[in-house]
Tab-separated table of C-alpha atoms and ligand atoms in Angstrom:
chain	number	residue	atom	x	y	z
A	1	MET	CA	-7.089	6.011	-10.739
A	2	PRO	CA	-7.276	2.804	-12.572
A	3	TYR	CA	-9.734	2.267	-15.559
A	4	TYR	CA	-13.574	2.209	-15.723
A	5	CYS	CA	-14.855	-0.682	-13.850
A	6	GLN	CA	-18.762	-2.195	-13.188
A	7	LEU	CA	-19.955	-4.846	-10.919
A	8	GLY	CA	-23.124	-5.934	-10.187
A	9	ASN	CA	-26.658	-4.138	-10.972
A	10	ILE	CA	-26.980	-0.305	-11.532
A	11	PRO	CA	-29.450	1.886	-13.208
A	12	HIS	CA	-28.899	3.066	-16.798
A	13	LYS	CA	-28.798	6.767	-15.752
A	14	ARG	CA	-26.924	7.989	-12.591
A	15	HIS	CA	-28.905	10.002	-10.111
A	16	THR	CA	-32.005	8.371	-11.316
A	17	GLN	CA	-34.821	6.527	-9.467
A	18	PHE	CA	-33.366	2.593	-8.619
A	19	ARG	CA	-35.898	0.352	-7.134
A	20	LYS	CA	-36.081	-2.772	-5.434
A	21	LYS	CA	-38.405	-5.598	-5.988
A	22	ASN	CA	-40.367	-4.309	-2.840
A	23	GLY	CA	-40.848	-0.781	-4.887
A	24	GLY	CA	-38.440	0.952	-2.231
A	25	LEU	CA	-35.009	3.396	-3.786
A	26	TYR	CA	-31.591	1.829	-3.373
A	27	SER	CA	-29.281	4.626	-1.737
A	28	GLU	CA	-26.868	5.860	-4.021
A	29	GLN	CA	-23.490	7.037	-2.799
A	30	LEU	CA	-20.964	8.755	-4.511
A	31	PHE	CA	-17.761	7.740	-3.075
A	32	SER	CA	-14.436	9.709	-4.070
A	33	THR	CA	-10.987	10.529	-2.291
A	34	GLU	CA	-10.758	14.251	-3.666
A	35	GLY	CA	-14.083	15.812	-3.279
A	36	PHE	CA	-15.663	15.973	-6.645
A	37	SER	CA	-12.632	16.892	-8.696
A	38	ASN	CA	-11.318	13.470	-9.404
A	39	ASP	CA	-11.945	9.823	-9.855
A	40	TYR	CA	-15.042	8.373	-8.237
A	41	SER	CA	-17.113	5.404	-8.298
A	42	LEU	CA	-21.481	5.417	-7.495
A	43	LEU	CA	-22.524	2.504	-5.415
A	44	TYR	CA	-25.980	1.447	-4.411
A	45	HIS	CA	-26.948	0.257	-1.156
A	46	ILE	CA	-29.788	-1.601	0.306
A	47	TYR	CA	-29.562	0.412	3.166
A	48	PRO	CA	-28.298	4.168	3.540
A	49	PRO	CA	-24.545	4.140	4.537
A	50	THR	CA	-25.423	6.686	7.163
A	51	ASP	CA	-27.529	4.863	10.065
A	52	ILE	CA	-24.806	5.105	12.970
A	53	ILE	CA	-26.948	3.440	16.063
A	54	HIS	CA	-24.072	4.324	18.994
A	55	THR	CA	-20.273	5.396	18.946
A	56	ASP	CA	-17.482	4.073	21.365
A	57	GLU	CA	-15.074	6.162	22.830
A	58	PRO	CA	-11.940	6.465	20.626
A	59	ILE	CA	-8.822	5.137	21.162
A	60	ASP	CA	-5.041	7.125	20.407
A	61	LEU	CA	-3.513	5.489	17.616
A	62	ARG	CA	-0.695	8.330	17.092
A	63	PRO	CA	2.840	7.174	16.730
A	64	ALA	CA	5.147	7.842	19.595
A	65	ILE	CA	8.035	9.614	18.125
A	66	ALA	CA	11.506	8.627	19.482
A	67	GLU	CA	13.556	10.777	17.006
A	68	GLU	CA	12.517	13.631	15.023
A	69	ASN	CA	15.569	14.760	13.741
A	70	MET	CA	18.945	12.784	12.862
A	71	LEU	CA	21.637	11.990	10.051
A	72	LYS	CA	22.848	8.895	9.634
A	73	HIS	CA	22.153	5.370	8.094
A	74	ARG	CA	19.955	3.110	9.808
A	75	SER	CA	18.573	-0.192	9.471
A	76	PHE	CA	15.729	-2.143	11.179
A	77	ASP	CA	15.016	-5.926	11.407
A	78	GLY	CA	11.190	-5.919	10.192
A	79	PHE	CA	10.609	-9.588	11.091
A	80	LYS	CA	11.470	-8.829	15.161
A	81	ILE	CA	7.794	-7.331	15.206
A	82	SER	CA	5.866	-10.298	16.941
A	83	PRO	CA	2.665	-11.659	15.600
A	84	THR	CA	-0.298	-10.659	16.889
A	85	GLU	CA	-3.854	-12.013	16.815
A	86	ASP	CA	-5.824	-8.987	15.779
A	87	PHE	CA	-5.193	-6.934	12.361
A	88	LEU	CA	-5.365	-3.684	13.626
A	89	GLN	CA	-3.530	-4.475	16.905
A	90	SER	CA	-0.578	-5.814	14.751
A	91	ARG	CA	0.025	-2.519	12.809
A	92	ILE	CA	3.319	-1.075	14.535
A	93	PRO	CA	4.039	2.188	12.907
A	94	VAL	CA	7.866	2.606	12.550
A	95	LEU	CA	8.779	5.668	10.036
A	96	VAL	CA	6.388	8.480	9.598
A	97	ASN	CA	5.889	12.156	8.454
A	98	ASP	CA	2.756	14.210	7.381
A	99	ASP	CA	2.800	12.432	3.940
A	100	CYS	CA	2.994	8.628	4.656
A	101	HIS	CA	3.368	6.338	7.579
A	102	ILE	CA	5.293	3.238	7.315
A	103	VAL	CA	3.732	0.522	9.304
A	104	LEU	CA	4.644	-3.302	9.643
A	105	ALA	CA	2.166	-5.898	10.719
A	106	ALA	CA	2.199	-9.484	11.412
A	107	PRO	CA	-1.458	-10.479	11.683
A	108	LYS	CA	-2.675	-13.976	13.025
A	109	ASN	CA	-6.088	-13.823	12.582
A	110	SER	CA	-8.990	-12.657	10.504
A	111	MET	CA	-11.272	-9.727	11.212
A	112	GLU	CA	-14.617	-11.531	12.151
A	113	ASN	CA	-16.220	-8.950	14.551
A	114	TYR	CA	-15.555	-5.750	12.878
A	115	PHE	CA	-14.583	-3.755	9.874
A	116	TYR	CA	-12.180	-1.116	9.211
A	117	LYS	CA	-12.046	2.040	7.553
A	118	ASN	CA	-9.032	4.508	7.280
A	119	ALA	CA	-10.647	8.007	6.920
A	120	ASP	CA	-7.489	9.554	6.709
A	121	ALA	CA	-5.084	7.701	4.238
A	122	ASP	CA	-5.045	5.560	1.295
A	123	GLU	CA	-3.628	2.160	2.434
A	124	VAL	CA	-1.091	0.207	0.492
A	125	LEU	CA	-0.851	-3.128	1.972
A	126	PHE	CA	2.348	-5.093	0.581
A	127	ILE	CA	1.736	-8.974	1.173
A	128	HIS	CA	5.378	-10.343	2.092
A	129	GLU	CA	3.925	-13.509	3.583
A	130	GLY	CA	0.465	-14.802	3.400
A	131	GLU	CA	-2.563	-15.376	1.216
A	132	GLY	CA	-6.349	-14.646	1.569
A	133	THR	CA	-9.111	-12.360	0.557
A	134	MET	CA	-9.712	-8.630	1.002
A	135	GLU	CA	-13.430	-8.039	1.097
A	136	SER	CA	-14.581	-4.432	0.740
A	137	MET	CA	-17.978	-2.644	-0.546
A	138	TYR	CA	-16.603	-3.258	-3.977
A	139	GLY	CA	-16.377	-7.173	-3.535
A	140	LYS	CA	-13.512	-9.508	-3.104
A	141	ILE	CA	-9.463	-9.383	-4.251
A	142	ASN	CA	-7.929	-12.593	-3.453
A	143	PHE	CA	-4.358	-11.730	-2.331
A	144	SER	CA	-0.785	-14.034	-2.054
A	145	ALA	CA	2.963	-12.929	-1.243
A	146	GLY	CA	3.935	-10.479	-3.725
A	147	ASP	CA	0.670	-8.456	-3.885
A	148	TYR	CA	0.280	-4.872	-3.437
A	149	LEU	CA	-3.531	-3.904	-1.939
A	150	VAL	CA	-4.080	-0.331	-3.070
A	151	ILE	CA	-6.951	0.894	-1.071
A	152	PRO	CA	-8.387	4.112	-1.274
A	153	ARG	CA	-9.068	5.883	1.933
A	154	GLY	CA	-12.864	5.608	3.253
A	155	THR	CA	-13.173	2.219	2.046
A	156	ILE	CA	-14.597	0.017	4.149
A	157	TYR	CA	-12.667	-3.310	4.321
A	158	ARG	CA	-12.031	-6.962	6.299
A	159	MET	CA	-8.975	-9.300	5.704
A	160	HIS	CA	-9.421	-12.789	5.528
A	161	PHE	CA	-6.155	-14.744	6.238
A	162	LYS	CA	-5.865	-18.432	5.053
A	163	GLN	CA	-3.139	-19.149	7.861
A	164	GLU	CA	-1.706	-17.314	10.925
A	165	ASN	CA	2.109	-16.424	9.018
A	166	ASN	CA	1.277	-13.398	7.622
A	167	ARG	CA	3.469	-10.418	7.216
A	168	LEU	CA	2.734	-7.066	5.952
A	169	LEU	CA	4.083	-3.769	5.085
A	170	ILE	CA	1.801	-1.237	5.150
A	171	ILE	CA	2.131	2.319	3.662
A	172	GLU	CA	-0.467	4.789	4.773
A	173	SER	CA	-0.597	7.617	2.259
A	174	TYR	CA	-2.222	11.079	3.158
A	175	SER	CA	-3.008	11.672	-0.124
A	176	PRO	CA	-3.990	9.430	-3.246
A	177	VAL	CA	-1.807	6.869	-4.448
A	178	ARG	CA	-1.705	6.825	-8.048
A	179	PHE	CA	0.299	4.994	-10.883
A	180	PRO	CA	3.229	7.760	-12.100
A	181	ARG	CA	2.230	10.373	-14.327
A	182	LYS	CA	4.745	9.876	-16.845
A	183	TYR	CA	3.435	6.239	-17.573
A	184	LEU	CA	0.084	7.674	-18.121
A	185	SER	CA	-1.533	9.430	-21.340
A	186	PRO	CA	-3.608	12.720	-20.751
A	187	TYR	CA	-6.808	10.392	-20.523
A	188	GLY	CA	-5.117	7.986	-18.037
A	189	GLN	CA	-4.597	5.017	-20.063
A	190	LEU	CA	-1.014	3.322	-19.177
A	191	LEU	CA	1.435	4.186	-21.993
A	192	GLU	CA	3.654	1.696	-23.794
A	193	HIS	CA	6.772	2.262	-22.185
A	194	SER	CA	4.990	1.751	-18.586
A	195	PRO	CA	6.494	-1.497	-17.052
A	196	PHE	CA	3.022	-2.597	-15.987
A	197	CYS	CA	-0.656	-2.056	-17.697
A	198	GLU	CA	-4.306	-2.306	-17.178
A	199	ARG	CA	-4.024	-6.139	-17.563
A	200	ASP	CA	-2.028	-6.318	-14.459
A	201	ILE	CA	-4.639	-4.478	-12.392
A	202	ARG	CA	-7.179	-6.924	-10.284
A	203	PRO	CA	-10.406	-5.117	-9.405
A	204	PRO	CA	-12.584	-6.493	-6.908
A	205	SER	CA	-14.804	-9.184	-7.949
A	206	ASP	CA	-17.651	-11.435	-6.769
A	207	LEU	CA	-19.758	-8.831	-4.893
A	208	VAL	CA	-22.009	-10.309	-2.530
A	209	SER	CA	-24.885	-7.968	-1.026
A	210	TYR	CA	-25.432	-8.708	2.485
A	211	ASP	CA	-28.975	-7.868	3.483
A	212	GLU	CA	-28.440	-7.823	7.282
A	213	LYS	CA	-29.549	-5.537	9.747
A	214	GLY	CA	-28.173	-5.328	13.344
A	215	ASP	CA	-24.974	-3.980	14.947
A	216	PHE	CA	-22.191	-3.658	12.861
A	217	LEU	CA	-19.057	-2.054	14.138
A	218	ILE	CA	-16.621	-0.036	11.511
A	219	LYS	CA	-13.601	0.716	13.304
A	220	THR	CA	-12.557	4.182	11.847
A	221	LYS	CA	-9.457	5.976	11.967
A	222	LYS	CA	-9.605	9.596	12.025
A	223	ARG	CA	-6.307	11.874	12.850
A	224	GLY	CA	-4.842	9.243	14.552
A	225	LEU	CA	-7.667	8.173	16.452
A	226	LEU	CA	-9.618	5.023	16.289
A	227	TYR	CA	-13.665	5.650	16.363
A	228	GLY	CA	-16.166	2.589	17.281
A	229	LEU	CA	-18.679	3.409	14.927
A	230	HIS	CA	-21.835	0.778	15.084
A	231	TYR	CA	-24.215	0.853	12.068
A	232	GLY	CA	-27.692	-0.739	11.853
A	233	HIS	CA	-26.938	-2.674	8.808
A	234	HIS	CA	-24.154	-4.933	7.090
A	235	PRO	CA	-21.793	-2.521	5.628
A	236	PHE	CA	-21.234	-4.781	2.331
A	237	ASP	CA	-24.765	-4.220	1.451
A	238	VAL	CA	-23.855	-3.147	-2.229
A	239	VAL	CA	-25.960	-4.346	-5.315
A	240	GLY	CA	-23.683	-2.408	-7.838
A	241	TRP	CA	-21.445	0.170	-8.391
A	242	ASP	CA	-19.434	1.579	-11.259
A	243	GLY	CA	-16.396	4.009	-11.513
A	244	CYS	CA	-13.017	4.926	-11.131
A	245	CYS	CA	-12.333	4.769	-7.633
A	246	TYR	CA	-12.035	1.287	-6.115
A	247	PRO	CA	-9.586	-0.828	-4.202
A	248	PHE	CA	-7.057	-3.094	-6.496
A	249	ALA	CA	-4.414	-5.603	-6.307
A	250	PHE	CA	-1.202	-5.387	-8.415
A	251	SER	CA	1.489	-8.034	-8.020
A	252	ILE	CA	5.139	-6.964	-7.637
A	253	HIS	CA	5.793	-10.328	-9.973
A	254	ASP	CA	3.867	-8.256	-12.502
A	255	PHE	CA	6.308	-5.473	-12.804
A	256	GLU	CA	8.350	-5.906	-15.717
A	257	PRO	CA	11.930	-4.367	-15.067
A	258	ILE	CA	13.592	-1.756	-17.413
A	259	THR	CA	17.260	-2.773	-17.946
A	260	GLY	CA	20.131	-1.302	-19.933
A	261	ARG	CA	23.389	-1.561	-21.501
A	262	VAL	CA	24.429	0.821	-18.095
A	263	HIS	CA	23.181	0.937	-14.547
A	264	GLN	CA	19.649	2.304	-14.769
A	265	PRO	CA	18.825	4.638	-11.983
A	266	PRO	CA	16.154	3.979	-9.385
A	267	PRO	CA	13.332	6.000	-11.237
A	268	VAL	CA	13.331	2.860	-13.830
A	269	HIS	CA	11.842	1.175	-10.493
A	270	LEU	CA	8.853	3.513	-9.977
A	271	ASN	CA	5.398	1.783	-9.440
A	272	PHE	CA	3.396	3.899	-7.711
A	273	GLU	CA	3.442	8.082	-6.407
A	274	ALA	CA	1.782	9.989	-4.055
A	275	ARG	CA	2.209	13.604	-2.438
A	276	ASN	CA	6.010	14.052	-1.450
A	277	PHE	CA	6.509	10.210	-2.016
A	278	VAL	CA	6.974	7.519	-4.200
A	279	ILE	CA	6.984	3.438	-3.925
A	280	CYS	CA	9.461	1.528	-6.493
A	281	SER	CA	9.587	-2.134	-7.009
A	282	PHE	CA	13.039	-3.790	-7.134
A	283	CYS	CA	12.367	-7.022	-9.230
A	284	PRO	CA	14.746	-9.887	-10.545
A	285	ARG	CA	16.190	-8.613	-13.911
A	286	LEU	CA	19.123	-9.353	-16.182
A	287	PHE	CA	22.167	-7.009	-15.518
A	288	ASP	CA	23.650	-4.270	-17.738
A	289	TYR	CA	25.308	-5.754	-20.352
A	290	HIS	CA	27.881	-3.190	-21.545
A	291	PRO	CA	30.973	-5.344	-21.569
A	292	LEU	CA	32.386	-2.879	-18.977
A	293	ALA	CA	29.279	-2.485	-16.948
A	294	ILE	CA	29.155	-2.289	-13.330
A	295	PRO	CA	25.882	-3.566	-12.220
A	296	ALA	CA	26.328	-2.427	-8.446
A	297	PRO	CA	24.803	1.352	-8.018
A	298	TYR	CA	27.075	4.023	-8.140
A	299	ASN	CA	27.225	6.222	-4.702
A	300	HIS	CA	24.524	8.591	-4.891
A	301	SER	CA	23.497	11.821	-2.868
A	302	ASN	CA	20.029	11.871	-2.073
A	303	ILE	CA	20.025	15.319	-0.923
A	304	ASP	CA	16.222	15.866	-1.130
A	305	SER	CA	14.656	12.386	-0.198
A	306	ASP	CA	15.037	10.108	2.615
A	307	GLU	CA	15.669	6.427	1.172
A	308	LEU	CA	13.824	3.568	2.608
A	309	LEU	CA	14.191	0.191	1.275
A	310	TYR	CA	12.137	-2.972	2.373
A	311	TYR	CA	13.893	-6.270	1.426
A	312	VAL	CA	11.867	-9.069	0.342
A	313	GLU	CA	13.544	-12.041	-1.226
A	314	GLY	CA	16.824	-12.907	-2.863
A	315	GLU	CA	20.427	-11.737	-2.634
A	316	PHE	CA	21.286	-8.030	-2.397
A	317	MET	CA	24.537	-7.446	-4.069
A	318	SER	CA	25.464	-3.886	-2.838
A	319	ARG	CA	24.711	-4.573	0.886
A	320	LYS	CA	25.934	-6.985	3.278
A	321	ASN	CA	24.065	-8.920	6.285
A	322	VAL	CA	20.520	-8.384	4.330
A	323	THR	CA	17.746	-10.765	5.662
A	324	ARG	CA	14.410	-10.852	4.777
A	325	GLY	CA	11.666	-8.178	6.217
A	326	MET	CA	15.034	-6.053	7.016
A	327	LEU	CA	14.317	-2.113	6.410
A	328	THR	CA	17.147	0.293	5.568
A	329	LEU	CA	16.945	3.987	5.919
A	330	HIS	CA	19.588	6.507	3.884
A	331	PRO	CA	18.245	9.732	4.969
A	332	GLY	CA	18.664	12.742	2.708
A	333	GLY	CA	21.770	14.821	3.329
A	334	ILE	CA	24.523	12.330	3.367
A	335	PRO	CA	25.789	9.981	0.185
A	336	HIS	CA	25.126	6.295	0.345
A	337	GLY	CA	26.342	3.495	-1.789
A	338	PRO	CA	27.416	-0.013	-2.064
A	339	HIS	CA	29.256	-1.798	0.583
A	340	PRO	CA	32.952	-2.404	0.584
A	341	GLY	CA	33.736	-4.915	-2.107
A	342	ALA	CA	30.373	-5.062	-3.557
A	343	VAL	CA	31.320	-2.743	-6.511
A	344	GLU	CA	34.166	-5.282	-7.466
A	345	LYS	CA	32.314	-8.174	-6.775
A	346	SER	CA	29.551	-7.125	-9.050
A	347	ILE	CA	31.216	-7.151	-11.983
A	348	GLY	CA	30.445	-9.829	-14.306
A	349	ALA	CA	27.037	-10.902	-12.725
A	350	LYS	CA	24.419	-11.554	-15.405
A	351	GLU	CA	21.555	-11.285	-13.264
A	352	THR	CA	19.845	-10.510	-10.150
A	353	GLY	CA	17.177	-12.452	-7.826
A	354	GLU	CA	16.569	-9.525	-5.550
A	355	LEU	CA	12.752	-8.348	-4.755
A	356	ALA	CA	12.258	-5.062	-2.840
A	357	VAL	CA	10.069	-2.406	-2.225
A	358	MET	CA	11.343	1.231	-1.807
A	359	VAL	CA	9.814	4.225	-0.255
A	360	ASP	CA	11.518	7.329	-1.249
A	361	THR	CA	9.906	10.450	0.984
A	362	PHE	CA	10.695	14.030	-0.334
A	363	HIS	CA	10.508	15.317	3.475
A	364	PRO	CA	12.487	13.242	6.372
A	365	LEU	CA	10.971	10.419	8.283
A	366	LYS	CA	10.782	10.342	12.024
A	367	LEU	CA	11.548	7.191	13.683
A	368	THR	CA	9.146	5.801	16.393
A	369	VAL	CA	9.688	4.132	19.646
A	370	GLN	CA	8.911	0.711	18.011
A	371	ALA	CA	11.503	1.499	15.471
A	372	LEU	CA	14.168	1.813	18.007
A	373	GLU	CA	13.348	-1.677	19.403
A	374	ILE	CA	13.961	-3.514	16.230
A	375	GLU	CA	17.141	-1.442	15.090
A	376	ASN	CA	20.404	-3.046	13.880
A	377	PRO	CA	22.758	-0.615	15.633
A	378	GLY	CA	25.958	-1.671	13.785
A	379	TYR	CA	24.711	-0.292	10.252
A	380	THR	CA	25.499	3.205	10.597
A	381	MET	CA	29.290	2.662	10.547
A	382	SER	CA	29.342	-0.527	8.228
A	383	TRP	CA	30.941	1.135	5.734
A	384	ALA	CA	34.171	1.514	7.314
A	385	GLU	CA	36.956	-0.542	6.626
B	401	FE2	FE1	19.662	5.082	-3.076
């Protein structure tokens, strides 16, 4: 999706002999997430990326669905998810459909003894709390609070956290995550009216090539099962790569909000899109400046989408009793809008410090068993006066 990048050593021509000092050939790998029909990268490995030496029995990670059909506003306290030692075990799916899974995680430890690959879904890791480094076969990306880490499906990676207090919102996308089409030129450059540009994209850097043989476990997720695949060499043995398919970081703090004289509709907050859902960033901004403007959003009927809002920081003028890490779900089919009193209260306000991530899905989300465990039951009727 992003621009062309190159890191490390690569041969002058693709698909030609590229030899090591000892005369042996490096192993070329084409990496893409949509066959040979879209963005790709070419990676050059010290060892072939194919040498599985043994496999473990798979573990079933498919989410347990508690409610498939429902029509009421819901709210969940995301910070009630307990911190867990291991990165993969910490990942709790709360709302899912065939296009995306919304997952909360509070991992305490770095990944020391294994690597991870999601073979099904691109992953967007929104770092609410925590900092560290994501290491992949493409190199390293340092991250901190507010970063989206966008990881194409199939990327082998591991997370290093600097401390134990980490809170992540993870969106698993069963189609490639891209920047909005409306902000791209026909050839893929971010256009002048986009709220961000290529300078805000942070690709991997600091490529370290591990020339190590042994037993390296890559936990690989496929169709909801987690397979333990052991390889005979270190997976980060790449000496160079180039192309347009790679993980990157984008900070929500680099999103430049679009504002106007009157209230701007949610699409101005659009940050990423994928098949049948979008991801929006609500950032601190000046409010509308028409003399009679109403800064609070109007009631609206999202008849064709579920709206999921994840609250990150700041005061939320349209809702009562909002806390950090809270999720609200306004399902398609019934209108929603500001809580009683919020419209009058918003008049005259000059700016907002609110920071939130919104996921709008065009097909309904299902609630998992774990979602019900963190639900705020009073939310459904909280508009009644
Ligand atoms: Fe809405």
